[in-house]
mmCIF file of C-alpha atoms and ligand atoms in Angstrom:
data_model
loop_
_atom_site.group_PDB
_atom_site.id
_atom_site.type_symbol
_atom_site.label_atom_id
_atom_site.label_comp_id
_atom_site.label_asym_id
_atom_site.label_seq_id
_atom_site.Cartn_x
_atom_site.Cartn_y
_atom_site.Cartn_z
ATOM 1 C CA MET A 4 116.986 106.377 118.438
ATOM 2 C CA ARG A 5 114.695 108.950 120.106
ATOM 3 C CA VAL A 6 111.321 108.281 118.455
ATOM 4 C CA LEU A 7 108.098 110.261 118.720
ATOM 5 C CA VAL A 8 105.125 107.882 118.512
ATOM 6 C CA THR A 9 101.790 109.580 117.845
ATOM 7 C CA GLY A 10 98.632 107.774 118.882
ATOM 8 C CA ALA A 11 100.765 106.138 121.565
ATOM 9 C CA ALA A 12 97.701 105.218 123.650
ATOM 10 C CA GLY A 13 95.936 103.484 120.745
ATOM 11 C CA SER A 14 95.845 99.768 120.081
ATOM 12 C CA ILE A 15 98.809 99.821 117.695
ATOM 13 C CA GLY A 16 100.518 102.565 119.702
ATOM 14 C CA ARG A 17 100.609 100.561 122.917
ATOM 15 C CA VAL A 18 102.179 97.580 121.182
ATOM 16 C CA VAL A 19 104.671 99.628 119.168
ATOM 17 C CA THR A 20 105.827 101.817 122.073
ATOM 18 C CA THR A 21 106.369 98.735 124.252
ATOM 19 C CA GLY A 22 108.259 96.973 121.458
ATOM 20 C CA LEU A 23 110.452 99.941 120.574
ATOM 21 C CA ALA A 24 111.284 100.584 124.223
ATOM 22 C CA ALA A 25 112.164 96.888 124.680
ATOM 23 C CA SER A 26 114.621 97.153 121.766
ATOM 24 C CA GLY A 27 116.354 100.078 123.425
ATOM 25 C CA HIS A 28 114.731 102.998 121.645
ATOM 26 C CA ASP A 29 114.048 106.151 123.582
ATOM 27 C CA VAL A 30 110.294 106.565 123.102
ATOM 28 C CA VAL A 31 108.321 109.808 123.359
ATOM 29 C CA GLY A 32 104.545 109.363 123.294
ATOM 30 C CA LEU A 33 102.038 111.857 121.922
ATOM 31 C CA ASP A 34 98.301 111.371 122.253
ATOM 32 C CA LEU A 35 95.065 113.223 122.946
ATOM 33 C CA VAL A 36 94.747 111.349 126.217
ATOM 34 C CA PRO A 37 96.974 110.985 129.302
ATOM 35 C CA PRO A 38 99.480 108.125 129.431
ATOM 36 C CA PRO A 39 98.258 104.725 130.613
ATOM 37 C CA ASP A 40 99.231 104.030 134.248
ATOM 38 C CA GLY A 41 102.843 103.018 134.597
ATOM 39 C CA THR A 42 103.984 104.396 131.231
ATOM 40 C CA PRO A 43 107.773 104.438 131.626
ATOM 41 C CA PHE A 44 108.628 107.011 128.944
ATOM 42 C CA THR A 45 108.066 110.704 128.192
ATOM 43 C CA TRP A 46 104.538 111.617 127.183
ATOM 44 C CA HIS A 47 102.912 114.695 125.651
ATOM 45 C CA GLU A 48 99.185 115.232 125.641
ATOM 46 C CA GLY A 49 98.148 117.066 122.483
ATOM 47 C CA ASP A 50 96.438 117.018 119.117
ATOM 48 C CA CYS A 51 98.613 116.275 116.090
ATOM 49 C CA ALA A 52 96.204 118.291 113.957
ATOM 50 C CA ASP A 53 97.238 121.397 115.925
ATOM 51 C CA GLY A 54 100.431 122.672 114.302
ATOM 52 C CA ASP A 55 101.343 124.791 117.335
ATOM 53 C CA ALA A 56 100.985 121.823 119.685
ATOM 54 C CA VAL A 57 103.145 119.678 117.419
ATOM 55 C CA GLU A 58 105.768 122.419 117.100
ATOM 56 C CA ALA A 59 105.912 122.706 120.906
ATOM 57 C CA VAL A 60 106.682 118.984 121.218
ATOM 58 C CA PHE A 61 109.446 119.174 118.624
ATOM 59 C CA ALA A 62 110.888 122.289 120.289
ATOM 60 C CA GLU A 63 111.118 120.413 123.596
ATOM 61 C CA GLU A 64 112.382 117.037 122.370
ATOM 62 C CA ARG A 65 115.445 116.206 120.327
ATOM 63 C CA LEU A 66 113.978 113.596 117.997
ATOM 64 C CA ASP A 67 115.549 111.239 115.474
ATOM 65 C CA ALA A 68 112.326 109.915 113.929
ATOM 66 C CA VAL A 69 108.533 109.953 114.024
ATOM 67 C CA VAL A 70 106.144 106.995 113.963
ATOM 68 C CA HIS A 71 102.754 108.459 113.058
ATOM 69 C CA LEU A 72 99.977 106.144 114.214
ATOM 70 C CA ALA A 73 97.377 108.675 115.404
ATOM 71 C CA GLY A 74 94.113 108.871 113.498
ATOM 72 C CA ILE A 75 90.512 107.717 113.221
ATOM 73 C CA PRO A 76 90.714 103.989 112.396
ATOM 74 C CA ASP A 77 87.336 103.745 110.653
ATOM 75 C CA GLU A 78 85.045 105.525 108.224
ATOM 76 C CA ALA A 79 83.850 109.046 109.163
ATOM 77 C CA SER A 80 82.978 112.255 107.311
ATOM 78 C CA LEU A 81 85.439 113.475 104.696
ATOM 79 C CA PRO A 82 86.377 116.629 106.692
ATOM 80 C CA ASP A 83 87.046 114.558 109.799
ATOM 81 C CA GLU A 84 89.109 112.032 107.859
ATOM 82 C CA LEU A 85 91.185 114.743 106.181
ATOM 83 C CA THR A 86 91.872 116.433 109.511
ATOM 84 C CA SER A 87 92.708 113.166 111.212
ATOM 85 C CA HIS A 88 95.097 111.819 108.595
ATOM 86 C CA VAL A 89 96.236 114.632 106.299
ATOM 87 C CA VAL A 90 96.342 117.715 108.549
ATOM 88 C CA THR A 91 98.143 115.719 111.247
ATOM 89 C CA THR A 92 100.691 114.361 108.782
ATOM 90 C CA ALA A 93 101.305 117.858 107.410
ATOM 91 C CA ALA A 94 101.841 119.293 110.901
ATOM 92 C CA LEU A 95 104.369 116.577 111.717
ATOM 93 C CA LEU A 96 106.202 116.946 108.397
ATOM 94 C CA ASP A 97 106.434 120.726 108.812
ATOM 95 C CA ALA A 98 107.900 120.281 112.280
ATOM 96 C CA MET A 99 110.310 117.627 110.999
ATOM 97 C CA VAL A 100 111.645 120.016 108.379
ATOM 98 C CA ALA A 101 111.919 122.842 110.898
ATOM 99 C CA HIS A 102 113.800 120.660 113.404
ATOM 100 C CA ASP A 103 115.841 118.457 111.039
ATOM 101 C CA VAL A 104 114.126 115.202 111.937
ATOM 102 C CA PRO A 105 114.975 112.962 108.992
ATOM 103 C CA ARG A 106 112.548 110.021 109.089
ATOM 104 C CA ILE A 107 108.846 109.215 109.423
ATOM 105 C CA VAL A 108 107.126 105.835 109.501
ATOM 106 C CA TYR A 109 103.461 106.202 108.679
ATOM 107 C CA ALA A 110 100.533 103.940 109.529
ATOM 108 C CA SER A 111 98.830 104.008 106.161
ATOM 109 C CA SER A 112 96.256 101.388 105.305
ATOM 110 C CA ASN A 113 95.242 98.790 102.770
ATOM 111 C CA HIS A 114 92.150 100.974 102.315
ATOM 112 C CA ALA A 115 94.268 103.400 100.234
ATOM 113 C CA VAL A 116 93.978 100.718 97.555
ATOM 114 C CA GLY A 117 90.920 98.984 98.996
ATOM 115 C CA ARG A 118 88.781 99.192 95.870
ATOM 116 C CA THR A 119 91.304 97.158 93.905
ATOM 117 C CA LEU A 120 89.684 93.937 92.734
ATOM 118 C CA ARG A 121 91.111 90.860 94.372
ATOM 119 C CA ALA A 122 90.790 89.171 90.968
ATOM 120 C CA ASP A 123 93.543 91.517 89.746
ATOM 121 C CA GLY A 124 96.027 89.322 91.643
ATOM 122 C CA THR A 125 98.582 89.962 94.375
ATOM 123 C CA LEU A 126 98.804 93.637 95.176
ATOM 124 C CA THR A 127 102.210 95.234 94.718
ATOM 125 C CA GLU A 128 103.491 98.578 95.947
ATOM 126 C CA ARG A 129 102.972 99.909 92.429
ATOM 127 C CA ALA A 130 99.158 99.583 92.652
ATOM 128 C CA LEU A 131 97.432 102.845 91.797
ATOM 129 C CA PRO A 132 95.600 104.655 94.600
ATOM 130 C CA ARG A 133 92.075 103.254 94.753
ATOM 131 C CA ALA A 134 90.423 104.169 98.028
ATOM 132 C CA ASP A 135 87.340 102.343 99.241
ATOM 133 C CA THR A 136 86.185 105.006 101.738
ATOM 134 C CA TYR A 137 86.859 108.621 102.786
ATOM 135 C CA TYR A 138 89.221 106.992 105.290
ATOM 136 C CA GLY A 139 91.078 105.497 102.318
ATOM 137 C CA VAL A 140 91.029 108.812 100.445
ATOM 138 C CA ALA A 141 92.665 110.477 103.440
ATOM 139 C CA LYS A 142 95.335 107.750 103.579
ATOM 140 C CA VAL A 143 96.036 108.287 99.858
ATOM 141 C CA ALA A 144 96.414 112.031 100.459
ATOM 142 C CA ALA A 145 98.654 111.479 103.477
ATOM 143 C CA GLU A 146 100.862 109.171 101.394
ATOM 144 C CA ALA A 147 101.031 111.889 98.707
ATOM 145 C CA LEU A 148 102.199 114.399 101.328
ATOM 146 C CA LEU A 149 104.918 112.017 102.515
ATOM 147 C CA HIS A 150 106.102 111.578 98.945
ATOM 148 C CA LEU A 151 106.124 115.353 98.404
ATOM 149 C CA PHE A 152 108.238 115.926 101.522
ATOM 150 C CA ALA A 153 110.587 113.123 100.509
ATOM 151 C CA ASP A 154 111.049 114.751 97.099
ATOM 152 C CA ARG A 155 111.144 118.340 98.275
ATOM 153 C CA HIS A 156 112.981 118.067 101.588
ATOM 154 C CA GLY A 157 114.818 114.730 101.432
ATOM 155 C CA ILE A 158 112.784 113.241 104.283
ATOM 156 C CA ASP A 159 112.831 109.442 104.501
ATOM 157 C CA ALA A 160 109.207 108.300 104.644
ATOM 158 C CA VAL A 161 107.943 104.741 104.801
ATOM 159 C CA ALA A 162 104.190 104.287 104.331
ATOM 160 C CA CYS A 163 103.078 100.995 105.868
ATOM 161 C CA ARG A 164 99.771 99.914 104.326
ATOM 162 C CA ILE A 165 98.584 97.977 107.335
ATOM 163 C CA GLY A 166 96.142 95.094 106.991
ATOM 164 C CA SER A 167 94.236 93.776 110.025
ATOM 165 C CA PHE A 168 96.193 94.462 113.213
ATOM 166 C CA LEU A 169 94.773 92.030 115.770
ATOM 167 C CA GLU A 170 95.962 89.600 118.420
ATOM 168 C CA GLU A 171 94.750 86.868 116.110
ATOM 169 C CA PRO A 172 92.716 86.718 112.897
ATOM 170 C CA THR A 173 88.953 86.715 113.465
ATOM 171 C CA SER A 174 87.542 86.300 109.938
ATOM 172 C CA VAL A 175 88.305 84.437 106.743
ATOM 173 C CA ARG A 176 89.558 87.705 105.189
ATOM 174 C CA GLY A 177 91.805 88.121 108.205
ATOM 175 C CA LEU A 178 93.603 84.898 107.308
ATOM 176 C CA SER A 179 94.960 86.895 104.351
ATOM 177 C CA THR A 180 95.235 90.388 105.875
ATOM 178 C CA TRP A 181 96.386 89.741 109.458
ATOM 179 C CA LEU A 182 99.295 91.655 110.993
ATOM 180 C CA SER A 183 100.414 90.139 114.284
ATOM 181 C CA HIS A 184 101.561 92.291 117.173
ATOM 182 C CA GLY A 185 105.118 90.993 116.933
ATOM 183 C CA ASP A 186 105.304 91.529 113.183
ATOM 184 C CA CYS A 187 103.933 95.047 113.592
ATOM 185 C CA VAL A 188 106.856 95.909 115.865
ATOM 186 C CA ARG A 189 109.282 94.230 113.421
ATOM 187 C CA MET A 190 107.735 96.236 110.567
ATOM 188 C CA VAL A 191 108.133 99.571 112.375
ATOM 189 C CA GLU A 192 111.692 98.761 113.448
ATOM 190 C CA ALA A 193 112.644 97.867 109.866
ATOM 191 C CA ALA A 194 111.058 101.045 108.530
ATOM 192 C CA LEU A 195 112.946 103.086 111.127
ATOM 193 C CA SER A 196 116.323 101.520 110.420
ATOM 194 C CA THR A 197 116.445 100.660 106.710
ATOM 195 C CA PRO A 198 119.156 102.787 105.090
ATOM 196 C CA ALA A 199 117.963 105.745 102.985
ATOM 197 C CA PRO A 200 114.569 104.503 101.773
ATOM 198 C CA GLY A 201 113.491 107.870 100.360
ATOM 199 C CA TYR A 202 109.750 107.442 99.922
ATOM 200 C CA ALA A 203 108.738 103.787 100.126
ATOM 201 C CA VAL A 204 105.574 101.742 100.527
ATOM 202 C CA LEU A 205 105.211 98.331 102.150
ATOM 203 C CA TYR A 206 102.283 96.092 102.998
ATOM 204 C CA GLY A 207 101.859 95.581 106.711
ATOM 205 C CA ILE A 208 100.804 91.963 107.004
ATOM 206 C CA SER A 209 102.315 88.867 108.542
ATOM 207 C CA ALA A 210 103.786 86.037 106.449
ATOM 208 C CA ASN A 211 100.280 84.695 105.845
ATOM 209 C CA THR A 212 99.998 81.582 103.695
ATOM 210 C CA ARG A 213 96.895 83.128 102.090
ATOM 211 C CA ALA A 214 98.368 86.664 101.742
ATOM 212 C CA TRP A 215 96.719 88.909 99.158
ATOM 213 C CA TRP A 216 99.517 91.464 99.207
ATOM 214 C CA ASP A 217 103.146 91.358 98.205
ATOM 215 C CA LEU A 218 105.651 91.009 101.062
ATOM 216 C CA GLU A 219 108.649 91.783 98.837
ATOM 217 C CA PRO A 220 108.445 95.598 99.181
ATOM 218 C CA GLY A 221 108.685 95.105 102.951
ATOM 219 C CA ARG A 222 111.485 92.538 102.688
ATOM 220 C CA ARG A 223 113.487 94.981 100.566
ATOM 221 C CA LEU A 224 113.260 97.363 103.534
ATOM 222 C CA GLY A 225 114.313 94.679 106.004
ATOM 223 C CA TYR A 226 110.849 93.673 107.233
ATOM 224 C CA GLU A 227 110.892 89.886 107.742
ATOM 225 C CA PRO A 228 107.524 88.826 109.172
ATOM 226 C CA GLN A 229 107.625 85.781 111.446
ATOM 227 C CA ASP A 230 103.953 84.913 111.990
ATOM 228 C CA ASP A 231 101.339 83.271 109.762
ATOM 229 C CA ALA A 232 97.557 83.579 110.207
ATOM 230 C CA GLU A 233 97.253 79.995 109.018
ATOM 231 C CA ALA A 234 98.167 78.860 112.526
ATOM 232 C CA TYR A 235 94.711 80.137 113.595
ATOM 233 C CA ALA A 236 92.731 78.909 110.581
ATOM 234 C CA ASP A 237 90.928 76.155 112.450
ATOM 235 C CA ARG A 238 89.612 78.713 114.996
ATOM 236 C CA VAL A 239 88.100 81.025 112.354
ATOM 237 C CA GLU A 240 84.435 80.336 111.591
ATOM 238 C CA PRO A 241 83.212 81.001 108.034
ATOM 239 C CA GLY A 242 80.770 83.956 107.927
ATOM 240 C CA PRO A 243 77.988 85.183 105.628
ATOM 241 C CA GLN A 244 80.128 88.155 104.476
ATOM 242 C CA ASP A 245 83.156 86.102 103.438
ATOM 243 C CA ASP A 246 82.468 86.167 99.691
ATOM 244 C CA ALA A 247 81.629 89.892 99.675
ATOM 245 C CA GLU A 248 84.731 90.637 101.723
ATOM 246 C CA ALA A 249 86.909 88.704 99.279
ATOM 247 C CA ALA A 250 85.800 90.718 96.233
ATOM 248 C CA PHE A 251 87.944 93.771 96.936
ATOM 249 C CA VAL A 252 91.224 94.257 98.776
ATOM 250 C CA GLY A 253 89.524 96.476 101.374
ATOM 251 C CA GLY A 254 87.003 93.788 102.354
ATOM 252 C CA PRO A 255 84.156 95.209 104.445
ATOM 253 C CA PHE A 256 85.159 98.836 103.756
ATOM 254 C CA ALA A 257 84.481 98.190 100.053
ATOM 255 C CA THR A 258 81.058 96.668 100.614
ATOM 256 C CA ALA A 259 77.734 98.503 100.544
ATOM 257 C CA GLN A 260 77.493 99.127 104.309
ATOM 258 C CA PHE A 261 80.241 101.740 103.997
ATOM 259 C CA HIS A 262 78.763 103.665 101.079
ATOM 260 C CA ARG A 263 77.796 107.105 102.245
ATOM 261 C CA PRO A 264 75.293 109.412 100.571
ATOM 262 C CA ALA A 265 77.089 112.747 100.989
ATOM 263 C CA LEU A 266 80.628 113.996 101.544
ATOM 264 C CA GLY A 267 79.906 115.322 105.019
ATOM 265 C CA ALA A 268 77.623 112.487 106.151
HETATM 266 C C1 15L B 312 92.250 99.555 108.717
HETATM 267 O O1 15L B 312 92.968 100.364 108.177
HETATM 268 C C2 15L B 312 91.346 99.933 109.825
HETATM 269 O O2 15L B 312 91.899 100.941 110.650
HETATM 270 C C3 15L B 312 90.891 98.771 110.669
HETATM 271 O O3 15L B 312 89.771 99.209 111.395
HETATM 272 C C4 15L B 312 90.572 97.540 109.817
HETATM 273 O O4 15L B 312 89.445 97.796 109.035
HETATM 274 C C5 15L B 312 91.711 97.177 108.909
HETATM 275 O O5 15L B 312 92.118 98.302 108.153
HETATM 276 C C6 15L B 312 91.376 96.034 107.951
HETATM 277 O O6 15L B 312 91.361 96.241 106.733
HETATM 278 O O7 15L B 312 91.108 94.929 108.453
#
């Protein structure tokens, strides 16, 4: 499969491009920055929020699928978040329709539902949108766009609500929300290859003993996580924020430090 990976130079992008290439996919990278030294696959430097730049990439490459990882990974102003997550997703979807590219795998986030109370139990894919930040609001809107294009244009779109993508868990919350590097690649490969998903949501975490989120939506799409954060539990020190971070699904994003006074702040 010839796969365009946006945000290819980012932390998830580097792992996913390496993993997809190792499984025999033909990877095309797209990022704001030049390729890391030694990058063995095609690379385009450009901004996914620029529809013309995105169209130029699609006009040059014959693509089978898109893995959209580009975007600000933290809280920022609402306009910046909407540009980074929604405008980029729209530009890619428009180009997909124009060039008959049938599938997109999207790096959504647990923060789309981050204000859900942990006390409400294990989170399923049917949880209502409940963002904890402008970042989460933008992820909700990007998911809505994917669903619209699935309904309107028949695009297959898998929104992966990623937890904490790290080499290993570093906090007590992370023992529940961790996504290992290997499982991240397995998740993307499953989302690329599952037959006719239409619009689907999965939770991007490893098979963590203390998982807060349902792995079944992912398993239905062929995502079988292999790692478990519990293997690192004895290396994780308890911290003063642990209780606060356990109150809501979104952990620190749902705590007071992320509350902003104005939409553009
Ligand atoms: C995310 O979506 C963020 O991009 C990342 O910075 C972490 O906060 C992660 O979620 C998480 O919830 O641990």
